[in-house]
Structures are given as C-alpha cells and as structure tokens.
PDB file of C-alpha atoms and ligand atoms in Angstrom:
ATOM      1  CA  MET A 701     149.877  67.053 118.624  1.00 37.00           C
ATOM      2  CA  THR A 702     149.788  69.133 121.803  1.00 40.00           C
ATOM      3  CA  SER A 703     152.876  69.926 123.803  1.00 43.00           C
ATOM      4  CA  SER A 704     151.761  67.517 126.506  1.00 45.00           C
ATOM      5  CA  ASP A 705     151.893  64.527 124.171  1.00 47.00           C
ATOM      6  CA  SER A 706     154.908  65.575 122.101  1.00 53.00           C
ATOM      7  CA  PRO A 707     157.834  63.248 122.655  1.00 62.00           C
ATOM      8  CA  GLN A 708     160.415  64.499 125.119  1.00 71.00           C
ATOM      9  CA  ARG A 709     163.709  65.404 123.506  1.00 92.00           C
ATOM     10  CA  ARG A 710     166.472  63.633 125.365  1.00 95.00           C
ATOM     11  CA  GLY A 711     170.227  63.436 125.256  1.00 96.00           C
ATOM     12  CA  PHE A 712     172.935  61.913 127.394  1.00 98.00           C
ATOM     13  CA  GLY A 713     175.840  63.810 128.903  1.00 98.00           C
ATOM     14  CA  VAL A 714     179.014  62.618 130.595  1.00 98.00           C
ATOM     15  CA  ASP A 715     181.110  65.050 132.621  1.00 97.00           C
ATOM     16  CA  VAL A 716     184.733  64.003 133.052  1.00 96.00           C
ATOM     17  CA  GLY A 717     186.327  65.531 136.130  1.00 91.00           C
ATOM     18  CA  GLY A 718     189.524  64.997 138.087  1.00 88.00           C
ATOM     19  CA  SER A 719     187.877  62.837 140.753  1.00 90.00           C
ATOM     20  CA  GLY A 720     184.674  61.538 139.160  1.00 94.00           C
ATOM     21  CA  ILE A 721     183.093  60.669 135.825  1.00 97.00           C
ATOM     22  CA  LYS A 722     179.367  61.266 135.979  1.00 97.00           C
ATOM     23  CA  GLY A 723     176.581  60.934 133.497  1.00 98.00           C
ATOM     24  CA  GLY A 724     172.851  61.028 133.108  1.00 98.00           C
ATOM     25  CA  ILE A 725     169.904  61.338 130.758  1.00 98.00           C
ATOM     26  CA  VAL A 726     168.871  64.933 130.101  1.00 97.00           C
ATOM     27  CA  ASP A 727     165.467  66.292 129.185  1.00 96.00           C
ATOM     28  CA  LEU A 728     166.455  68.909 126.615  1.00 96.00           C
ATOM     29  CA  ASP A 729     163.188  70.794 126.945  1.00 95.00           C
ATOM     30  CA  THR A 730     163.773  71.608 130.604  1.00 95.00           C
ATOM     31  CA  GLY A 731     167.506  71.042 131.164  1.00 96.00           C
ATOM     32  CA  GLN A 732     166.645  68.659 133.990  1.00 96.00           C
ATOM     33  CA  LEU A 733     168.092  65.205 134.523  1.00 97.00           C
ATOM     34  CA  VAL A 734     165.686  62.349 133.907  1.00 96.00           C
ATOM     35  CA  GLY A 735     166.237  60.180 136.957  1.00 95.00           C
ATOM     36  CA  ASP A 736     169.497  60.034 138.871  1.00 96.00           C
ATOM     37  CA  ARG A 737     172.989  60.632 137.605  1.00 96.00           C
ATOM     38  CA  PHE A 738     175.546  57.857 137.922  1.00 98.00           C
ATOM     39  CA  LYS A 739     179.128  58.449 138.980  1.00 98.00           C
ATOM     40  CA  LEU A 740     182.305  56.364 138.915  1.00 98.00           C
ATOM     41  CA  PRO A 741     185.712  57.433 140.244  1.00 97.00           C
ATOM     42  CA  THR A 742     188.118  58.777 137.636  1.00 95.00           C
ATOM     43  CA  PRO A 743     190.774  56.085 137.096  1.00 95.00           C
ATOM     44  CA  GLN A 744     194.275  57.012 138.228  1.00 94.00           C
ATOM     45  CA  PRO A 745     196.332  57.627 136.214  1.00 93.00           C
ATOM     46  CA  ALA A 746     193.585  59.121 134.050  1.00 93.00           C
ATOM     47  CA  THR A 747     194.969  57.838 130.758  1.00 95.00           C
ATOM     48  CA  PRO A 748     192.793  57.969 127.624  1.00 96.00           C
ATOM     49  CA  PRO A 749     192.044  54.192 127.456  1.00 96.00           C
ATOM     50  CA  ALA A 750     191.206  53.964 131.181  1.00 96.00           C
ATOM     51  CA  VAL A 751     188.971  57.038 131.088  1.00 97.00           C
ATOM     52  CA  ALA A 752     187.252  55.869 127.877  1.00 97.00           C
ATOM     53  CA  LYS A 753     186.388  52.531 129.533  1.00 98.00           C
ATOM     54  CA  THR A 754     184.942  54.327 132.556  1.00 98.00           C
ATOM     55  CA  ILE A 755     182.864  56.640 130.342  1.00 98.00           C
ATOM     56  CA  ALA A 756     181.495  53.572 128.550  1.00 98.00           C
ATOM     57  CA  ALA A 757     180.636  51.960 131.901  1.00 98.00           C
ATOM     58  CA  VAL A 758     178.669  55.080 132.912  1.00 98.00           C
ATOM     59  CA  VAL A 759     176.768  55.109 129.602  1.00 98.00           C
ATOM     60  CA  ASN A 760     176.085  51.367 129.704  1.00 97.00           C
ATOM     61  CA  GLU A 761     174.630  51.684 133.182  1.00 97.00           C
ATOM     62  CA  PHE A 762     171.667  53.371 131.443  1.00 97.00           C
ATOM     63  CA  GLY A 763     171.714  51.221 128.283  1.00 96.00           C
ATOM     64  CA  TRP A 764     171.839  54.497 126.344  1.00 96.00           C
ATOM     65  CA  SER A 765     172.419  54.507 122.581  1.00 93.00           C
ATOM     66  CA  GLY A 766     171.098  57.939 121.529  1.00 91.00           C
ATOM     67  CA  PRO A 767     172.921  61.298 121.236  1.00 91.00           C
ATOM     68  CA  LEU A 768     175.943  61.345 123.534  1.00 97.00           C
ATOM     69  CA  GLY A 769     178.134  64.252 124.600  1.00 98.00           C
ATOM     70  CA  VAL A 770     181.280  64.022 126.719  1.00 98.00           C
ATOM     71  CA  THR A 771     183.227  66.842 128.377  1.00 98.00           C
ATOM     72  CA  TYR A 772     186.999  67.112 128.569  1.00 97.00           C
ATOM     73  CA  PRO A 773     188.937  69.687 130.665  1.00 95.00           C
ATOM     74  CA  GLY A 774     191.013  71.115 127.807  1.00 96.00           C
ATOM     75  CA  VAL A 775     190.870  72.195 124.166  1.00 98.00           C
ATOM     76  CA  VAL A 776     189.109  69.752 121.824  1.00 98.00           C
ATOM     77  CA  THR A 777     188.837  70.392 118.095  1.00 97.00           C
ATOM     78  CA  GLN A 778     186.917  67.929 115.890  1.00 95.00           C
ATOM     79  CA  GLY A 779     187.161  65.332 118.662  1.00 96.00           C
ATOM     80  CA  VAL A 780     190.947  65.647 118.978  1.00 98.00           C
ATOM     81  CA  VAL A 781     192.429  66.741 122.299  1.00 98.00           C
ATOM     82  CA  GLN A 782     194.881  69.614 121.948  1.00 98.00           C
ATOM     83  CA  THR A 783     195.816  70.566 125.528  1.00 97.00           C
ATOM     84  CA  ALA A 784     196.038  68.987 128.973  1.00 94.00           C
ATOM     85  CA  ALA A 785     196.817  71.724 131.504  1.00 88.00           C
ATOM     86  CA  ASN A 786     195.534  69.888 134.581  1.00 85.00           C
ATOM     87  CA  VAL A 787     195.118  66.298 133.336  1.00 87.00           C
ATOM     88  CA  ASP A 788     197.287  63.411 132.106  1.00 92.00           C
ATOM     89  CA  LYS A 789     199.469  64.692 129.251  1.00 95.00           C
ATOM     90  CA  ALA A 790     198.897  61.420 127.373  1.00 96.00           C
ATOM     91  CA  TRP A 791     195.635  62.973 126.171  1.00 96.00           C
ATOM     92  CA  ILE A 792     197.357  65.481 123.897  1.00 98.00           C
ATOM     93  CA  GLY A 793     196.926  64.524 120.241  1.00 98.00           C
ATOM     94  CA  THR A 794     194.505  61.669 120.913  1.00 98.00           C
ATOM     95  CA  ASN A 795     191.216  61.447 119.085  1.00 98.00           C
ATOM     96  CA  ALA A 796     188.978  61.275 122.140  1.00 97.00           C
ATOM     97  CA  ARG A 797     185.887  60.901 120.000  1.00 97.00           C
ATOM     98  CA  ASP A 798     187.215  57.739 118.333  1.00 97.00           C
ATOM     99  CA  ILE A 799     188.678  56.222 121.504  1.00 97.00           C
ATOM    100  CA  ILE A 800     185.443  56.610 123.449  1.00 97.00           C
ATOM    101  CA  SER A 801     183.302  55.589 120.497  1.00 97.00           C
ATOM    102  CA  ALA A 802     185.324  52.363 120.114  1.00 97.00           C
ATOM    103  CA  GLU A 803     184.321  51.413 123.678  1.00 97.00           C
ATOM    104  CA  LEU A 804     180.656  51.915 122.770  1.00 97.00           C
ATOM    105  CA  ASN A 805     180.279  49.883 119.559  1.00 95.00           C
ATOM    106  CA  GLY A 806     181.045  52.846 117.328  1.00 95.00           C
ATOM    107  CA  GLN A 807     178.316  55.050 118.789  1.00 94.00           C
ATOM    108  CA  GLU A 808     178.528  58.642 117.575  1.00 93.00           C
ATOM    109  CA  ILE A 809     179.887  61.034 120.179  1.00 97.00           C
ATOM    110  CA  VAL A 810     180.564  64.732 120.582  1.00 97.00           C
ATOM    111  CA  VAL A 811     183.484  65.700 122.815  1.00 98.00           C
ATOM    112  CA  LEU A 812     183.697  69.286 124.016  1.00 98.00           C
ATOM    113  CA  ASN A 813     185.486  71.433 126.546  1.00 98.00           C
ATOM    114  CA  ASP A 814     184.096  71.175 130.109  1.00 97.00           C
ATOM    115  CA  ALA A 815     183.553  74.915 130.580  1.00 98.00           C
ATOM    116  CA  ASP A 816     181.936  75.197 127.154  1.00 98.00           C
ATOM    117  CA  ALA A 817     179.447  72.509 128.201  1.00 98.00           C
ATOM    118  CA  ALA A 818     178.680  74.276 131.481  1.00 98.00           C
ATOM    119  CA  GLY A 819     178.290  77.571 129.622  1.00 98.00           C
ATOM    120  CA  LEU A 820     175.792  76.140 127.143  1.00 97.00           C
ATOM    121  CA  ALA A 821     173.690  74.740 129.973  1.00 97.00           C
ATOM    122  CA  GLU A 822     173.803  77.862 132.145  1.00 97.00           C
ATOM    123  CA  GLU A 823     173.016  80.110 129.224  1.00 96.00           C
ATOM    124  CA  ARG A 824     169.947  78.147 128.187  1.00 96.00           C
ATOM    125  CA  TYR A 825     168.525  76.849 131.463  1.00 97.00           C
ATOM    126  CA  GLY A 826     170.412  78.493 134.316  1.00 97.00           C
ATOM    127  CA  ALA A 827     171.862  81.840 135.357  1.00 97.00           C
ATOM    128  CA  GLY A 828     172.010  83.183 131.780  1.00 96.00           C
ATOM    129  CA  LYS A 829     168.464  82.259 130.819  1.00 96.00           C
ATOM    130  CA  ASP A 830     166.701  85.080 128.935  1.00 91.00           C
ATOM    131  CA  GLN A 831     169.975  87.031 128.778  1.00 93.00           C
ATOM    132  CA  THR A 832     170.823  88.477 125.380  1.00 93.00           C
ATOM    133  CA  GLY A 833     174.225  89.637 124.173  1.00 96.00           C
ATOM    134  CA  LEU A 834     177.524  88.171 125.297  1.00 98.00           C
ATOM    135  CA  VAL A 835     177.604  85.861 128.306  1.00 98.00           C
ATOM    136  CA  ILE A 836     180.928  84.656 129.682  1.00 98.00           C
ATOM    137  CA  LEU A 837     180.891  81.720 132.056  1.00 98.00           C
ATOM    138  CA  LEU A 838     184.042  81.171 134.071  1.00 98.00           C
ATOM    139  CA  THR A 839     184.608  78.037 136.119  1.00 97.00           C
ATOM    140  CA  PHE A 840     186.844  78.518 139.153  1.00 97.00           C
ATOM    141  CA  GLY A 841     188.394  75.221 140.200  1.00 95.00           C
ATOM    142  CA  THR A 842     191.830  73.647 139.771  1.00 93.00           C
ATOM    143  CA  GLY A 843     192.143  75.975 136.780  1.00 95.00           C
ATOM    144  CA  ILE A 844     189.865  78.577 135.221  1.00 97.00           C
ATOM    145  CA  GLY A 845     187.659  77.439 132.357  1.00 98.00           C
ATOM    146  CA  SER A 846     185.761  79.802 130.070  1.00 98.00           C
ATOM    147  CA  ALA A 847     182.767  79.729 127.751  1.00 98.00           C
ATOM    148  CA  LEU A 848     181.785  82.626 125.475  1.00 98.00           C
ATOM    149  CA  ILE A 849     178.201  82.549 124.267  1.00 97.00           C
ATOM    150  CA  HIS A 850     176.651  85.218 122.121  1.00 96.00           C
ATOM    151  CA  ASN A 851     172.869  85.096 121.777  1.00 93.00           C
ATOM    152  CA  GLY A 852     172.961  81.351 122.319  1.00 89.00           C
ATOM    153  CA  ILE A 853     175.884  80.624 119.993  1.00 94.00           C
ATOM    154  CA  LEU A 854     179.035  79.219 121.578  1.00 96.00           C
ATOM    155  CA  LEU A 855     182.489  80.282 120.464  1.00 97.00           C
ATOM    156  CA  PRO A 856     184.310  77.100 121.532  1.00 97.00           C
ATOM    157  CA  ASN A 857     187.709  76.603 123.170  1.00 98.00           C
ATOM    158  CA  THR A 858     188.293  80.168 124.324  1.00 98.00           C
ATOM    159  CA  GLU A 859     190.742  79.284 127.145  1.00 98.00           C
ATOM    160  CA  LEU A 860     190.620  82.638 128.924  1.00 98.00           C
ATOM    161  CA  GLY A 861     192.182  80.944 131.962  1.00 98.00           C
ATOM    162  CA  HIS A 862     195.508  80.941 130.158  1.00 98.00           C
ATOM    163  CA  VAL A 863     195.459  84.601 129.173  1.00 98.00           C
ATOM    164  CA  ASP A 864     198.210  86.660 130.750  1.00 98.00           C
ATOM    165  CA  VAL A 865     196.838  89.125 133.297  1.00 98.00           C
ATOM    166  CA  ASP A 866     199.420  91.536 134.608  1.00 97.00           C
ATOM    167  CA  GLY A 867     202.355  89.159 134.183  1.00 98.00           C
ATOM    168  CA  LYS A 868     200.632  85.954 135.297  1.00 98.00           C
ATOM    169  CA  GLU A 869     198.263  83.443 133.710  1.00 98.00           C
ATOM    170  CA  ALA A 870     194.703  84.161 134.864  1.00 98.00           C
ATOM    171  CA  GLU A 871     194.276  80.677 136.343  1.00 97.00           C
ATOM    172  CA  HIS A 872     197.542  80.895 138.255  1.00 98.00           C
ATOM    173  CA  ARG A 873     196.297  84.163 139.713  1.00 98.00           C
ATOM    174  CA  ALA A 874     192.674  83.416 140.546  1.00 98.00           C
ATOM    175  CA  ALA A 875     191.633  79.741 140.247  1.00 97.00           C
ATOM    176  CA  SER A 876     190.008  78.553 143.469  1.00 97.00           C
ATOM    177  CA  SER A 877     192.945  76.139 143.893  1.00 96.00           C
ATOM    178  CA  VAL A 878     195.208  79.195 144.321  1.00 98.00           C
ATOM    179  CA  ARG A 879     193.080  80.334 147.252  1.00 98.00           C
ATOM    180  CA  ASP A 880     193.194  76.835 148.772  1.00 97.00           C
ATOM    181  CA  ASN A 881     196.946  76.434 148.315  1.00 98.00           C
ATOM    182  CA  LYS A 882     197.778  79.855 149.735  1.00 98.00           C
ATOM    183  CA  GLY A 883     195.195  79.778 152.501  1.00 98.00           C
ATOM    184  CA  TRP A 884     193.791  83.148 151.368  1.00 98.00           C
ATOM    185  CA  SER A 885     190.632  84.763 152.733  1.00 98.00           C
ATOM    186  CA  TYR A 886     187.783  85.346 150.285  1.00 98.00           C
ATOM    187  CA  GLN A 887     188.670  89.041 150.466  1.00 98.00           C
ATOM    188  CA  LYS A 888     192.239  88.493 149.330  1.00 98.00           C
ATOM    189  CA  TRP A 889     191.227  86.061 146.602  1.00 98.00           C
ATOM    190  CA  ALA A 890     188.419  88.339 145.337  1.00 98.00           C
ATOM    191  CA  LYS A 891     191.016  91.029 144.571  1.00 98.00           C
ATOM    192  CA  GLN A 892     192.746  88.641 142.186  1.00 98.00           C
ATOM    193  CA  VAL A 893     189.435  87.586 140.646  1.00 98.00           C
ATOM    194  CA  THR A 894     188.608  91.268 140.121  1.00 98.00           C
ATOM    195  CA  LYS A 895     191.891  91.798 138.253  1.00 98.00           C
ATOM    196  CA  VAL A 896     191.106  88.886 135.974  1.00 98.00           C
ATOM    197  CA  LEU A 897     187.517  89.998 135.325  1.00 98.00           C
ATOM    198  CA  VAL A 898     188.624  93.550 134.544  1.00 98.00           C
ATOM    199  CA  ALA A 899     191.138  92.258 132.000  1.00 98.00           C
ATOM    200  CA  PHE A 900     188.473  90.082 130.367  1.00 98.00           C
ATOM    201  CA  GLU A 901     185.755  92.749 130.334  1.00 98.00           C
ATOM    202  CA  ASN A 902     188.081  95.356 128.868  1.00 98.00           C
ATOM    203  CA  ALA A 903     188.910  93.004 126.017  1.00 98.00           C
ATOM    204  CA  LEU A 904     185.480  91.478 125.377  1.00 98.00           C
ATOM    205  CA  TRP A 905     182.750  93.729 126.843  1.00 98.00           C
ATOM    206  CA  PRO A 906     180.407  90.965 127.993  1.00 98.00           C
ATOM    207  CA  ASP A 907     176.894  91.722 129.255  1.00 98.00           C
ATOM    208  CA  LEU A 908     177.116  89.150 132.027  1.00 98.00           C
ATOM    209  CA  PHE A 909     179.668  86.966 133.786  1.00 98.00           C
ATOM    210  CA  ILE A 910     178.477  83.693 135.266  1.00 98.00           C
ATOM    211  CA  ALA A 911     180.712  82.316 138.014  1.00 98.00           C
ATOM    212  CA  GLY A 912     180.809  78.528 138.035  1.00 97.00           C
ATOM    213  CA  GLY A 913     182.887  75.779 139.603  1.00 94.00           C
ATOM    214  CA  GLY A 914     182.592  74.392 143.135  1.00 91.00           C
ATOM    215  CA  ILE A 915     183.322  77.754 144.761  1.00 93.00           C
ATOM    216  CA  SER A 916     180.203  79.251 143.135  1.00 94.00           C
ATOM    217  CA  ARG A 917     178.240  77.480 145.871  1.00 93.00           C
ATOM    218  CA  LYS A 918     179.793  80.000 148.275  1.00 96.00           C
ATOM    219  CA  ALA A 919     179.160  82.908 145.881  1.00 97.00           C
ATOM    220  CA  ASP A 920     177.586  85.072 148.602  1.00 97.00           C
ATOM    221  CA  LYS A 921     180.958  85.129 150.348  1.00 98.00           C
ATOM    222  CA  TRP A 922     182.936  86.576 147.452  1.00 98.00           C
ATOM    223  CA  VAL A 923     180.830  87.816 144.525  1.00 98.00           C
ATOM    224  CA  PRO A 924     179.741  90.928 146.519  1.00 98.00           C
ATOM    225  CA  LEU A 925     183.444  91.747 147.050  1.00 98.00           C
ATOM    226  CA  LEU A 926     184.217  91.983 143.325  1.00 98.00           C
ATOM    227  CA  GLU A 927     184.965  95.441 141.979  1.00 98.00           C
ATOM    228  CA  ASN A 928     184.690  94.992 138.232  1.00 98.00           C
ATOM    229  CA  ARG A 929     182.049  96.694 136.079  1.00 98.00           C
ATOM    230  CA  THR A 930     180.093  93.818 134.476  1.00 98.00           C
ATOM    231  CA  PRO A 931     177.419  92.071 136.581  1.00 98.00           C
ATOM    232  CA  VAL A 932     178.526  88.711 138.002  1.00 98.00           C
ATOM    233  CA  VAL A 933     175.998  86.036 138.964  1.00 97.00           C
ATOM    234  CA  ALA A 934     176.571  82.587 140.409  1.00 97.00           C
ATOM    235  CA  ALA A 935     175.937  79.538 138.257  1.00 97.00           C
ATOM    236  CA  ALA A 936     172.538  78.000 138.948  1.00 97.00           C
ATOM    237  CA  LEU A 937     172.862  74.410 137.777  1.00 95.00           C
ATOM    238  CA  GLN A 938     175.874  73.609 139.956  1.00 79.00           C
ATOM    239  CA  ASN A 939     177.000  70.043 139.471  1.00 84.00           C
ATOM    240  CA  THR A 940     174.702  69.104 136.596  1.00 95.00           C
ATOM    241  CA  ALA A 941     175.799  71.860 134.174  1.00 96.00           C
ATOM    242  CA  GLY A 942     178.515  69.748 132.515  1.00 97.00           C
ATOM    243  CA  ILE A 943     176.197  66.804 131.956  1.00 98.00           C
ATOM    244  CA  VAL A 944     173.379  68.975 130.618  1.00 97.00           C
ATOM    245  CA  GLY A 945     175.667  70.984 128.308  1.00 97.00           C
ATOM    246  CA  ALA A 946     177.293  67.838 126.953  1.00 98.00           C
ATOM    247  CA  ALA A 947     173.866  66.420 126.129  1.00 97.00           C
ATOM    248  CA  MET A 948     172.943  69.706 124.404  1.00 96.00           C
ATOM    249  CA  ALA A 949     176.104  69.651 122.307  1.00 96.00           C
ATOM    250  CA  ALA A 950     175.331  66.116 121.164  1.00 96.00           C
ATOM    251  CA  THR A 951     172.057  67.224 119.625  1.00 90.00           C
ATOM    252  CA  SER A 952     171.952  69.152 116.411  1.00 68.00           C
ATOM    253  CA  ASP A 953     170.596  72.409 117.833  1.00 58.00           C
ATOM    254  CA  VAL A 954     173.900  73.612 119.238  1.00 58.00           C
ATOM    255  CA  THR A 955     177.072  74.450 117.321  1.00 48.00           C
ATOM    256  CA  HIS A 956     180.213  72.639 118.380  1.00 47.00           C
TER     257      HIS A 956
HETATM  258  C1  BGC G1856     191.843  74.217 130.762  1.00 63.24           C
HETATM  259  C2  BGC G1856     190.465  74.488 130.216  1.00 63.24           C
HETATM  260  C3  BGC G1856     189.431  73.954 131.184  1.00 63.24           C
HETATM  261  C4  BGC G1856     189.652  74.522 132.562  1.00 63.24           C
HETATM  262  C5  BGC G1856     188.684  73.956 133.581  1.00 63.24           C
HETATM  263  C6  BGC G1856     191.950  74.844 132.136  1.00 63.24           C
HETATM  264  O1  BGC G1856     193.227  74.632 132.643  1.00 63.24           O
HETATM  265  O2  BGC G1856     192.840  74.754 129.928  1.00 63.24           O
HETATM  266  O3  BGC G1856     190.308  73.895 128.966  1.00 63.24           O
HETATM  267  O4  BGC G1856     188.156  74.295 130.727  1.00 63.24           O
HETATM  268  O5  BGC G1856     190.971  74.278 133.001  1.00 63.24           O
HETATM  269  O6  BGC G1856     188.766  72.572 133.661  1.00 63.24           O
END
C-alpha cells in the first residue's frame, strides 16, 4: 500500500474553555482539522453535568464514535479532576472521564490538561516541530498553563503556573489576565514574564519555550522584549492546538 492510499489516521478532540467548548475531527498525520470545528458556549455555571452534556452535543454534531480526547483547565489524573483554579470548584474530585462517557453511550474517552494538549500539538505539528530536547509550552491566559515535553514524551500535569516566583504565584504575576486587569503596557508585563521564565529555565533548563494562549497572537509586541536566556517562540497552531492535542492523546501513540 502506498502512502497515498493508506487510510488517514483520525481522532476527535474537544477543547473546553471558559467561554466556549469546541471540537473537531483531526487528521493525525498532518495535525490539521478535517472540515470545520464546531463550537457551543460554555454553560454557566460550568458545572460537570452541564459541561458534559455540551461536550456530548459537540461530539454528536459530527456523529463521531472513534478515539475521543477532551481537555480540562486543571490537573487530571486517570480521568479524575484534582484542581479547579479558574473554573467551577464542583469539578474537584469528579471523574470527568466517566461523566462525559455516560453522556456518549459509554464511549471511551481520554481527559487531559488543556496546556498539556496544546503542548503535544505544538511539539509535533507546530512551533516545536523538529525540536529535540526539552520543550516547555506556556499558555498565557486567565492563568498560566504548562506542558513539559521531552523528545516527544509529555510529563503531564506540571502546573508551573502555580510555582512561587519571588513571593508570588507565577500566574498571579504574569498571566495575560494580570496585564488586562492592571492595564499594563506590553513592556511592563514582559518584565514579569521574564522573571517567570528565568525561574523556570533555572530549574528545568529547557531548549525551547513556546508561548501560547490568546496573547501569543500579538507575540511580536512582547516576545522581543523578554530578557531570559532560552529561546521563546510563539505558538503556531493558535486556536486549534487544544483540539489537535486532545485527539492525539486519545490515540495510543501518546502517553497520558
Ligand atoms: C491551571 C492549569 C491550566 C491553566 C490554563 C491554571 O490555573 O492550574 O491546569 O492548564 O490554568 O488553563
């Protein structure tokens, strides 16, 4: 069989965010979406049963019953949610895998941290493609998410955003929400980001940082202002990274 007639490997990813729940079919050979993604608003309050129903509605829109990965913005071990820094606290202790699966006729599901999903996708298809060694993806948004990937292998649930940097949690110092809330210039904010990156690079010695999250779209305004030692590049996949990484995690070729 030639590569042109080999069957396309596909997965389905759902990215759960504060304002929207979006999903799509992913071509795992290219990291591209197959067709459009579909998005529904995140129910408010974003309780586990309400969110699980919305995830199922997104999946059912495509009639999908193959490998399915779902992101969650906190620590998830073996499908069980352990933290909820910026989401409804009702999630803590719930088995997200079982709750979502129950809405989808018992379909098998992988649930993983949102930044871990983005990191997997960026490392394989995006800004970290062809990079060896340790890649750290950081998402700058309401909080700071982190993914540590060494030669393609993810070390899940690293939570660098909650590490203390000079007397303050990293995400309270340098999430993009801090800049928004304080009305800081990029210059002022970049100083805080530098502090955080220096703390991380001194502890972990990565080969590359990838800056993700919505503010990575404006990377040219602040990445050149950073004064840390490790190269920093902007995420390439932007708003599909979570979906793509979730689909990757649902297939057997990625550890989770
Ligand atoms: C959470 C992380 C998450 C990040 C981005 C942090 O507050 O603890 O698990 O990846 O926000 O959503």
